Coordinates of C-alpha atoms and ligand atoms in Angstrom, one line a residue:
X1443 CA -25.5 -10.0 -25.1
X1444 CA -24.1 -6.9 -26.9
X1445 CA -27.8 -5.2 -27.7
X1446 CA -27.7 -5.1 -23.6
X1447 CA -24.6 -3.9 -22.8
X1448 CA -25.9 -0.9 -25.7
X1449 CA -28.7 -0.4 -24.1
X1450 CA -26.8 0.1 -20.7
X1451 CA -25.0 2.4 -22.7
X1452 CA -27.8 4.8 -24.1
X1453 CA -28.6 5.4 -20.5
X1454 CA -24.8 6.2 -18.7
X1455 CA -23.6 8.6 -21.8
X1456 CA -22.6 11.4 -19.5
X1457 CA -18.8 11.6 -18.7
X1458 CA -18.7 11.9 -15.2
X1459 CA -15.1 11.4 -12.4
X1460 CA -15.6 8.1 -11.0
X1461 CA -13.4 7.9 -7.5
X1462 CA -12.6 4.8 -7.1
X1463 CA -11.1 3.0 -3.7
X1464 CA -8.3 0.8 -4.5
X1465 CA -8.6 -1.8 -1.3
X1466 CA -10.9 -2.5 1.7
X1467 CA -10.8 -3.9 4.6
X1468 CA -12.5 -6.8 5.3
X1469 CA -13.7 -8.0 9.1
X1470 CA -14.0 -11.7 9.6
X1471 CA -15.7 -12.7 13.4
X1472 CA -14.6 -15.9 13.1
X1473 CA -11.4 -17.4 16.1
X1474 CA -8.7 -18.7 14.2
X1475 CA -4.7 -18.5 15.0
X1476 CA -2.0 -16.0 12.7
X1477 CA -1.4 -18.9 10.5
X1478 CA -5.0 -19.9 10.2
X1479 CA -6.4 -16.3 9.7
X1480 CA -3.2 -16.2 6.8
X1481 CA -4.9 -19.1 4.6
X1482 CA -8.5 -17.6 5.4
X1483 CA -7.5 -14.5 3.6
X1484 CA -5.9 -16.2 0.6
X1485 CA -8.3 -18.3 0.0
X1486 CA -10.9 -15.2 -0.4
X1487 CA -7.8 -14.1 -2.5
X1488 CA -7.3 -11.5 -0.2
X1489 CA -4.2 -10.7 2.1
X1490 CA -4.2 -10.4 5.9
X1491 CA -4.5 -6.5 6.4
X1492 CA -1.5 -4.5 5.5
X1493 CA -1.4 -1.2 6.7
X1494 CA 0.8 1.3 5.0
X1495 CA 0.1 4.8 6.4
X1496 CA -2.4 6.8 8.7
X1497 CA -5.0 7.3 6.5
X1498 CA -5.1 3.6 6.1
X1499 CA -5.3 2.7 9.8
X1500 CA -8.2 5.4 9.9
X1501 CA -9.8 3.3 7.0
X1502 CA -9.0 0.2 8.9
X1503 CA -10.1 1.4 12.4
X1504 CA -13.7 2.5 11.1
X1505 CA -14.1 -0.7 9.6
X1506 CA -13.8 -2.5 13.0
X1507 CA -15.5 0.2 14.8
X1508 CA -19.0 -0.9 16.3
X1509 CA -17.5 -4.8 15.0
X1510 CA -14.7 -5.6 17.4
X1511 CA -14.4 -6.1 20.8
X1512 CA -10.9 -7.9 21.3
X1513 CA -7.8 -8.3 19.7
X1514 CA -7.8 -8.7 15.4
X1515 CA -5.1 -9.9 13.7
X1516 CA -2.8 -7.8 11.4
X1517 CA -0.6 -9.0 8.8
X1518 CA 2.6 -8.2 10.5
X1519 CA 4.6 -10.9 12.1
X1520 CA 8.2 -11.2 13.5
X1521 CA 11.2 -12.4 10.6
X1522 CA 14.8 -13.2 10.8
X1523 CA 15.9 -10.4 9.3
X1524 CA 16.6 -6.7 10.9
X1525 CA 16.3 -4.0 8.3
X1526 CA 16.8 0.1 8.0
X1527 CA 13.6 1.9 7.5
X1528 CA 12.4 4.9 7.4
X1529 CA 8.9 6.1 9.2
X1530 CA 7.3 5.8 6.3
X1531 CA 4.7 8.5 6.5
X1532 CA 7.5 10.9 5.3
X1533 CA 7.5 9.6 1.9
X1534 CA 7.8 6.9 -0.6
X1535 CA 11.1 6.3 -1.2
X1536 CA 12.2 4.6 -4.1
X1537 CA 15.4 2.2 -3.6
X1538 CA 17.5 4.7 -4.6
X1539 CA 16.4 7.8 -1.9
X1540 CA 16.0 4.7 0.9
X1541 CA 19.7 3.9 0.6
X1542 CA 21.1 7.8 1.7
X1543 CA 23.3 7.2 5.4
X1544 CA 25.2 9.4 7.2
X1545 CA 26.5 7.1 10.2
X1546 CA 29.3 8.5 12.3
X1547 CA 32.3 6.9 12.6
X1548 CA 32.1 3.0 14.1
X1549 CA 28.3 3.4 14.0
X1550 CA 25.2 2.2 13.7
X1551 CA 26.9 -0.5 16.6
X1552 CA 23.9 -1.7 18.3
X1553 CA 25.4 -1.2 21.4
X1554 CA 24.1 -3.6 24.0
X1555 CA 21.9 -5.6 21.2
X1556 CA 19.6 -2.5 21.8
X1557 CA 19.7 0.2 19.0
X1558 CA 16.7 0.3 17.0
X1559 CA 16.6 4.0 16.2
X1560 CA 18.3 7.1 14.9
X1561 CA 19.6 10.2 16.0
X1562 CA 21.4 12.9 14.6
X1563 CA 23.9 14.5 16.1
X1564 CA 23.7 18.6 15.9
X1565 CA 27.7 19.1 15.8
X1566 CA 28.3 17.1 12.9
X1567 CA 24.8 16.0 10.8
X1568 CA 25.8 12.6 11.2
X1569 CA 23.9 9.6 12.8
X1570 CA 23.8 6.7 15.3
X1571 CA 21.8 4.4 16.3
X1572 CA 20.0 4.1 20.0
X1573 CA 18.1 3.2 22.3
X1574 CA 14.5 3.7 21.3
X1575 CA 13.5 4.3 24.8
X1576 CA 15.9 6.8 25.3
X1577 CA 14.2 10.6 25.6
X1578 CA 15.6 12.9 23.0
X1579 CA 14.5 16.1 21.1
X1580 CA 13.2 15.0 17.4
X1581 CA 12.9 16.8 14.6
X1582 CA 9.0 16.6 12.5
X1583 CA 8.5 17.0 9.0
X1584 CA 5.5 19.1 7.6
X1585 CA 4.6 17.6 3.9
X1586 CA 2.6 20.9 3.0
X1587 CA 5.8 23.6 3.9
X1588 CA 8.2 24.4 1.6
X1589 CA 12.0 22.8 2.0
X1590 CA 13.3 25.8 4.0
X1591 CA 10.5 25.3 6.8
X1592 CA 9.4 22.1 6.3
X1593 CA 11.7 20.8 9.3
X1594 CA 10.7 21.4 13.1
X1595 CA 12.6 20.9 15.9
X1596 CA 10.8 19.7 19.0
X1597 CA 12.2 20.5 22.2
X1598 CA 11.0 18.1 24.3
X1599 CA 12.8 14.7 25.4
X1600 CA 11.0 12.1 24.2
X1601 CA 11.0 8.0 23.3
X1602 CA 11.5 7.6 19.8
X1603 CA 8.2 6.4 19.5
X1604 CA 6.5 9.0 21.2
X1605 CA 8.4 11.4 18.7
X1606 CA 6.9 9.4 16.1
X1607 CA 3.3 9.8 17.5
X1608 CA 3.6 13.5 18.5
X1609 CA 5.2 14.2 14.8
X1610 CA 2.1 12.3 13.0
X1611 CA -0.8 14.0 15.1
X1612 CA 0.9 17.5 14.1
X1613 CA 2.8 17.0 11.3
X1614 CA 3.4 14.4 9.1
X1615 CA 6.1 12.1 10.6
X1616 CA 9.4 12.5 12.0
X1617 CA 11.7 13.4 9.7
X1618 CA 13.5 12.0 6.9
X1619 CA 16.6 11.7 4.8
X1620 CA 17.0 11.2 1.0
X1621 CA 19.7 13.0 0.4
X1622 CA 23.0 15.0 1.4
X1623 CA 20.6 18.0 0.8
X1624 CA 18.3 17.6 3.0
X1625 CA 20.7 16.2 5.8
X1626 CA 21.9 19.4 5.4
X1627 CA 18.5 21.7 6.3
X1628 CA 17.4 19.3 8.9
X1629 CA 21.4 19.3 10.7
X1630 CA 20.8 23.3 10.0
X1631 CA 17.4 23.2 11.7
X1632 CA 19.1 21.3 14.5
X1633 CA 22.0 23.4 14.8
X1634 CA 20.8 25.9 17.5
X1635 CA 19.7 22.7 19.6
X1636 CA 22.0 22.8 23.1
X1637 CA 21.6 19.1 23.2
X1638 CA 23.2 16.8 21.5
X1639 CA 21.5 14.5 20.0
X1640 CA 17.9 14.4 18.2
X1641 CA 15.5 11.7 16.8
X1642 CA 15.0 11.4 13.1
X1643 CA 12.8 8.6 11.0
X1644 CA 14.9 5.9 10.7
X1645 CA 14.7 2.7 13.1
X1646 CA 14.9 -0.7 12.3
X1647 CA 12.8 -4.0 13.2
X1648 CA 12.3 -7.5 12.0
X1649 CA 8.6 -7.1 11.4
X1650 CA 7.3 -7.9 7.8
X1651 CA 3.9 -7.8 6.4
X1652 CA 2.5 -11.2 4.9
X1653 CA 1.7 -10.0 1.7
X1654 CA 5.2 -9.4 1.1
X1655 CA 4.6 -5.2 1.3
X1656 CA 7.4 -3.2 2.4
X1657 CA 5.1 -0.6 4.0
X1658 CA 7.4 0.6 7.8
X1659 CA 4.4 2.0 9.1
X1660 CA 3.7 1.0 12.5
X1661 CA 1.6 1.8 15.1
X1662 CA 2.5 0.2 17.9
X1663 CA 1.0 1.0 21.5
X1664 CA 3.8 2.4 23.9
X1665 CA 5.9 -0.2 25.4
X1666 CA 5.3 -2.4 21.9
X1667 CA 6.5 -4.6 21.2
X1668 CA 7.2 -6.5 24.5
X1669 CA 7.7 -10.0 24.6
X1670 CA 10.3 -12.0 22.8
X1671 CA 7.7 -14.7 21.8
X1672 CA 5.1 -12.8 20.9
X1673 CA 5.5 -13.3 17.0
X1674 CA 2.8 -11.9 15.4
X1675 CA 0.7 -8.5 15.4
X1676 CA -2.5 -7.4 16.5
X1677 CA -4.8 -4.2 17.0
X1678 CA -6.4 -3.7 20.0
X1679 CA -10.1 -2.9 19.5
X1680 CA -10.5 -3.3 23.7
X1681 CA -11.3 -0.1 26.1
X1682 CA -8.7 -1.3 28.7
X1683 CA -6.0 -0.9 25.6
X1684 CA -4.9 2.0 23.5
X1685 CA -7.7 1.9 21.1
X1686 CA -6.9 1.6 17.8
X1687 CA -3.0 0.7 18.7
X1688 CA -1.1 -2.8 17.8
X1689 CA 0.3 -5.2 20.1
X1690 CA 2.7 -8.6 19.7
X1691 CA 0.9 -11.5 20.7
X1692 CA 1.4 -15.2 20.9
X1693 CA 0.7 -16.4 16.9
X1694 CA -1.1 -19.2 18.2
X1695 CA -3.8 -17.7 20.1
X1696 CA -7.5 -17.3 18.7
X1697 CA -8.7 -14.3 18.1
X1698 CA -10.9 -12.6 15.0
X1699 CA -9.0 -10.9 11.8
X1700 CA -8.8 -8.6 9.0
X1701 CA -8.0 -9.6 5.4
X1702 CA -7.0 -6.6 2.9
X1703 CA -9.1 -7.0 -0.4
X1704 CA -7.8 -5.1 -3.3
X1705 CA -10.4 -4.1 -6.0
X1706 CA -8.1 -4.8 -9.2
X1707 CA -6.4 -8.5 -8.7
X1708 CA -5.2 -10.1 -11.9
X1709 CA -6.1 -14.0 -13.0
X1710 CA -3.1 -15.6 -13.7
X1711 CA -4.4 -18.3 -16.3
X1712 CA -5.2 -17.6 -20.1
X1713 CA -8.5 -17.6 -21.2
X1714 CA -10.3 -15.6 -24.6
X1715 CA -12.0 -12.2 -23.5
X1716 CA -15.2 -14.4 -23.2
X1717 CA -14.5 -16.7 -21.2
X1718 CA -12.3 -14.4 -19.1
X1719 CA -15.8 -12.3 -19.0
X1720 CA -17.6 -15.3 -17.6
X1721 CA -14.7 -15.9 -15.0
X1722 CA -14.8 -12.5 -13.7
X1723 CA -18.5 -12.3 -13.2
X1724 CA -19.0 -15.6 -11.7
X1725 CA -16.1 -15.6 -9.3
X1726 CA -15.5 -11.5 -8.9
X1727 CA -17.8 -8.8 -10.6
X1728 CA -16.6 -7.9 -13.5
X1729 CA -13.8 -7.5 -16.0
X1730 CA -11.8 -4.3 -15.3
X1731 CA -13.4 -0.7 -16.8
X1732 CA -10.7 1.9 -16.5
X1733 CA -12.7 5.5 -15.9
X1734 CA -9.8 7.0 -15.0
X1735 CA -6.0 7.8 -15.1
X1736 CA -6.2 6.6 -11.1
X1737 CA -7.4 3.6 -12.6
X1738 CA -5.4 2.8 -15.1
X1739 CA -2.2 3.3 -12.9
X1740 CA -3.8 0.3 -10.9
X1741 CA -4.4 -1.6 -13.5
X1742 CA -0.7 -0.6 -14.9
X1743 CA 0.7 -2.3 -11.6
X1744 CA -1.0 -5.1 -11.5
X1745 CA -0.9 -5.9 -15.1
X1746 CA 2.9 -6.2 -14.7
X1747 CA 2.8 -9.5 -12.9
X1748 CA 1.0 -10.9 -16.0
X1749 CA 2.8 -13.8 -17.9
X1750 CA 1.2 -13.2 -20.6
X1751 CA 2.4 -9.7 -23.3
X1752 CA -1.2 -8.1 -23.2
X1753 CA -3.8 -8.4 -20.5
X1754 CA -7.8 -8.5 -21.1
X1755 CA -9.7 -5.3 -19.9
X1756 CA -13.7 -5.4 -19.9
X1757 CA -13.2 -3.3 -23.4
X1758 CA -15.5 -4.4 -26.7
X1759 CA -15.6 -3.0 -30.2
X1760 CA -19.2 -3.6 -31.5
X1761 CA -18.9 -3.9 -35.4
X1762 CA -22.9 -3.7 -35.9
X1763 CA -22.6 0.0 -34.3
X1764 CA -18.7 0.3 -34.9
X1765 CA -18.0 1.6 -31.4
X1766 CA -16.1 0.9 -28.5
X1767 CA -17.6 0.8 -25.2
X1768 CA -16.9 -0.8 -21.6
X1769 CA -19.0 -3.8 -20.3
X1770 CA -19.8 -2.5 -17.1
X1771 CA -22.3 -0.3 -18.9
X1772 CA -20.1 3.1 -19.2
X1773 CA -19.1 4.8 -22.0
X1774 CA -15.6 5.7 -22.8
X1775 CA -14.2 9.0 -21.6
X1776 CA -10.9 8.2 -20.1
X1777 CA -8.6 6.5 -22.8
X1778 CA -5.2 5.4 -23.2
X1779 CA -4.8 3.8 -26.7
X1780 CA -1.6 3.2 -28.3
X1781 CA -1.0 4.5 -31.7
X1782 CA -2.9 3.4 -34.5
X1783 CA -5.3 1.7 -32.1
X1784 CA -9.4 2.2 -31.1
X1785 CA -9.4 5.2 -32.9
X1786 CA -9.8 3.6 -36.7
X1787 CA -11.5 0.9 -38.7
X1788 CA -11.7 -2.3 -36.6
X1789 CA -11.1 -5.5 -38.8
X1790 CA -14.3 -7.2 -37.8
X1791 CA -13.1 -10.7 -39.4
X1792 CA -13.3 -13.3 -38.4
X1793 CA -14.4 -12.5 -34.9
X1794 CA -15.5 -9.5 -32.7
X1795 CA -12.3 -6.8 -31.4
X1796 CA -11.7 -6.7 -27.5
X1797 CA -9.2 -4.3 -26.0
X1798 CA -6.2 -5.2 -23.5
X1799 CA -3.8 -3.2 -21.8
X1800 CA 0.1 -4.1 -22.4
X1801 CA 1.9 -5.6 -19.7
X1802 CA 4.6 -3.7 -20.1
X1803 CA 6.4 -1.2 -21.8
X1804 CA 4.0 2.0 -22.4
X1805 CA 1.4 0.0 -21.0
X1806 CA -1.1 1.5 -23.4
X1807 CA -4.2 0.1 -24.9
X1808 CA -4.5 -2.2 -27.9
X1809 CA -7.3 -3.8 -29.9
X1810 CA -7.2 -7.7 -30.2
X1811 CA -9.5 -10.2 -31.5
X1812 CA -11.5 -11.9 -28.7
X1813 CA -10.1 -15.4 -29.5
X1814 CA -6.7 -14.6 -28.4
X1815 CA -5.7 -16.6 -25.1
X1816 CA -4.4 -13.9 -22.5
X1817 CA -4.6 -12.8 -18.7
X1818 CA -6.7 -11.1 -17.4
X1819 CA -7.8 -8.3 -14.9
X1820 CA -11.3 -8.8 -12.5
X1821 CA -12.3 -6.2 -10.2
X1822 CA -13.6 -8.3 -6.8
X1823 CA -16.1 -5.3 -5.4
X1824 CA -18.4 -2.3 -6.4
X1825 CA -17.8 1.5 -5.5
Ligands
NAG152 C1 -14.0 -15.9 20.1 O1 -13.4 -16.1 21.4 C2 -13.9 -15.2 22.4 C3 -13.1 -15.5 23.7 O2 -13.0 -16.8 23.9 C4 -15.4 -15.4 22.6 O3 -15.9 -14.5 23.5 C5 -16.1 -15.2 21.2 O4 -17.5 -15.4 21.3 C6 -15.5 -16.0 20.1 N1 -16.0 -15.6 18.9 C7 -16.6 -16.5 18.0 C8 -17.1 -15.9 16.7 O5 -16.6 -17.7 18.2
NAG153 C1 -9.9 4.1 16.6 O1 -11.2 4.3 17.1 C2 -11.3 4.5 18.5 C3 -12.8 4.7 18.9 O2 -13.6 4.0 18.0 C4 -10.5 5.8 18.9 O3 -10.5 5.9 20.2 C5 -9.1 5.7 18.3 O4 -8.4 6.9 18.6 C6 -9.1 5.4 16.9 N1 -7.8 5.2 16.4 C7 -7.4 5.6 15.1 C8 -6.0 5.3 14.8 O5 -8.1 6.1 14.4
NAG154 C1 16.9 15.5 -2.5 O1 15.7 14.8 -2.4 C2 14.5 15.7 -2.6 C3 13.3 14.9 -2.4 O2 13.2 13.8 -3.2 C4 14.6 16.3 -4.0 O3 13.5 17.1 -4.2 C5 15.9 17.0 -4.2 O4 16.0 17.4 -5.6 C6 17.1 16.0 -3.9 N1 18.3 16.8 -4.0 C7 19.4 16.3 -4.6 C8 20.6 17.2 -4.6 O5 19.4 15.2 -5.1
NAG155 C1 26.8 14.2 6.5 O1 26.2 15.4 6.9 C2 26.9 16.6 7.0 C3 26.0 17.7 7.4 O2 24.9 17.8 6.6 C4 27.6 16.9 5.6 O3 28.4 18.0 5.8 C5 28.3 15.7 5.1 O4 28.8 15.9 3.8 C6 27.4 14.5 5.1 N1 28.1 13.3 4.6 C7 27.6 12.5 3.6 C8 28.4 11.4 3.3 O5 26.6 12.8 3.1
NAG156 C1 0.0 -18.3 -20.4 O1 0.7 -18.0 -21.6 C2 2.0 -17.5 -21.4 C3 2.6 -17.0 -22.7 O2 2.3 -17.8 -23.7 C4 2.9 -18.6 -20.8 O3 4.2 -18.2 -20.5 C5 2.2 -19.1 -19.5 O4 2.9 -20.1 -18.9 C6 0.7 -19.4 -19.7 N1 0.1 -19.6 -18.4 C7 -0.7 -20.7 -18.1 C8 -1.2 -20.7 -16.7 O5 -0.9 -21.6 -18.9
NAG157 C1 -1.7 -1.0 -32.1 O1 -0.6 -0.8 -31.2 C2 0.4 -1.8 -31.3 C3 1.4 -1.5 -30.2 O2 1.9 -0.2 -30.2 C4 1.0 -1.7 -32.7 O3 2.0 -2.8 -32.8 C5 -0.1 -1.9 -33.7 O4 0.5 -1.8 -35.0 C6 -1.2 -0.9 -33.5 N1 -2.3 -1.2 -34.4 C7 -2.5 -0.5 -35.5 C8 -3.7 -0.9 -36.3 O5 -1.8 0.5 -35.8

């Protein structure tokens, strides 16, 4: 088995940047209800479609292009729980930057049981929540300017949602607040504003994604969502809907789906790097080959749900030639070795080295003997 992996070898020597995609999309033509299309995905151990940004609905939208003719369920659907979010175009936040409010006094009050958005008001810089259907000014957020310009004021009165829109097609999103600083240039860029109030990022909703995601990204058509019973969310691939846009529909109806595939997922059992080889290519493609720091930062991520210390990667030492190369055929350009590791002597005896990744910690690479019993990482397409 080694001589052909070495062979492989001889041939791929040269270094070259492999991009790698970390997900796809996945159509499946087949009628089934929210809960139905749910188990579908799982059991292909993928995740009805999440969608976490524009570029992904882009990605998502082509996929169905030329496929779809009707509604396709999403993996959004309607939960107890109403949260704080911010558009989430306008940045990761981490838990820390997520939790910066500036509410005016007695607010947010969800006056009426109808205040699902923010404003700021231009006297003060503080905030209260609103009406989303109300038209206000809003204030956009450009990712590429620097902090003193990057906010823009849009005079126009608006629905929040509209804002939202308007803010993505020209900008990135509408804006957003992760600290007392920059609640300071936005109120600033809003300060010569004769109205009152103006939209910024933040609304809240009871939506959440099946795979657990936190991903606010929405894309709802105008007037969506609109019906009370209507649990569950789908994209509208019709010509007599906004194209492209998500609707709430009855969970029990029967339309076609997407599932979410990512390319890294990690096998939750313990296995020896040969057998964990066989598992990957009989049920997957392959063990993981990391190429790339992009890569590796996957693999970093989903390594840390292991339950096991180290993970198996598709990395062998071969004593006869006293290398280390990947099984997927490539050589080794991209590394990430902890100390004192791949870079020596392997001890050969009694059995062959393999390399795994930590699970935690540095999260570097280390050499093993293949025996060990460990989790393991399979990638589930090709480039
Ligand atoms: C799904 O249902 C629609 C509408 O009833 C029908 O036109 C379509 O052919 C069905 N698709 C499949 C794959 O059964
Ligand atoms: C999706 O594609 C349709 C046409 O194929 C287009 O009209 C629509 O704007 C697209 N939407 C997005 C979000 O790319
Ligand atoms: C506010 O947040 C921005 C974006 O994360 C950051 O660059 C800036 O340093 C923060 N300012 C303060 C005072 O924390
Ligand atoms: C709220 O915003 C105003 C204007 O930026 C600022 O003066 C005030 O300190 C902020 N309050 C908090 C708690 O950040
Ligand atoms: C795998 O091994 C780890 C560590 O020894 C253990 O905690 C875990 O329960 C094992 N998992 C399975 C599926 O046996
Ligand atoms: C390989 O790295 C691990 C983790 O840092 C370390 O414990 C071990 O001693 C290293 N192996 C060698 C031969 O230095």
């Amino acid at each position: 088995m080694d001589l052909k992996w070495i062979t492989v070898l001889l041939f791929s020597a040269v270094c070259g940047v492999s991009a790698s995609v970390p997900y796809q999309y996945l159509f499946v033509n087949e009628n089934k209800t929210w809960t139905e299309a749910q188990s579908y995905c799982r059991q292909m151990n993928t995740e009805l479609a999440t969608i976490n940004n524009m570029e992904e609905m882009e990605n998502l939208n082509a996929t169905l292009k030329d496929k779809a003719r009707s509604l396709v369920w999403i993996g959004l659907e309607k939960g107890d729980t109403w949260k704080w979010q911010w558009s989430l175009a306008a940045g990761n936040f981490n838990s820390e930057g997520d939790a910066y409010r500036n509410w005016s006094q007695g607010e947010p009050n969800n006056n009426g049981g109808k205040e699902f958005c923010v404003a700021m008001k231009n006297r003060d810089g503080t905030w209260i929540d609103d009406n989303c259907d109300t038209p206000r000014t809003f204030m956009c957020y450009d990712a590429e300017k620097t902090t003193t310009d990057r906010y823009i004021l849009i005079k126009s009165s608006v629905t929040w949602r509209k804002a939202q829109s308007y803010c993505r097609e020209h900008y990135k999103d509408l804006a957003s607040v992760r600290n007392q600083t920059e609640n300071q240039q936005i109120y600033t860029a809003g300060k010569a504003l004769e109205n009152y109030l103006f939209w910024i990022g933040l609304f809240s909703d009871s939506w959440k994604w099946s795979d657990q995601s936190t991903s606010s990204f929405r894309y709802w058509a105008s007037d969506q969502p609109d019906n009370g019973n209507e649990n569950c969310a789908a994209v509208s691939m019709t010509t007599q809907d906004a194209m492209g846009r998500w609707y709430d529909v009855n969970c029990a109806e029967k339309i076609p789906f997407i599932c979410r595939e990512y390319k890294l997922i990690l096998i939750n059992q313990n296995l020896t790097w040969r057998e964990a080889l066989r598992y990957c290519r009989v049920n997957h493609v392959d063990l993981v080959s990391v190429h790339s720091e992009e890569i590796q930062l996957w693999v970093k991520e989903v390594a840390q749900k292991a339950s096991t210390e180290h993970v198996w990667l598709g990395l062998r030492h071969t004593c006869t030639l006293s290398f280390w190369f990947w099984v997927d055929g490539e050589s080794i350009c991209y590394q990430n070795w902890a100390p004192g590791n791949g870079t020596g002597e392997e001890d050969c005896s009694p059995v062959e080295r393999t390399g795994v990744v930590q699970s935690r910690g540095g999260q570097q690479w280390v050499s093993l003997p293949e025996n060990q019993k460990l989790n393991f990482i399979c990638t589930t397409y090709e480039d």
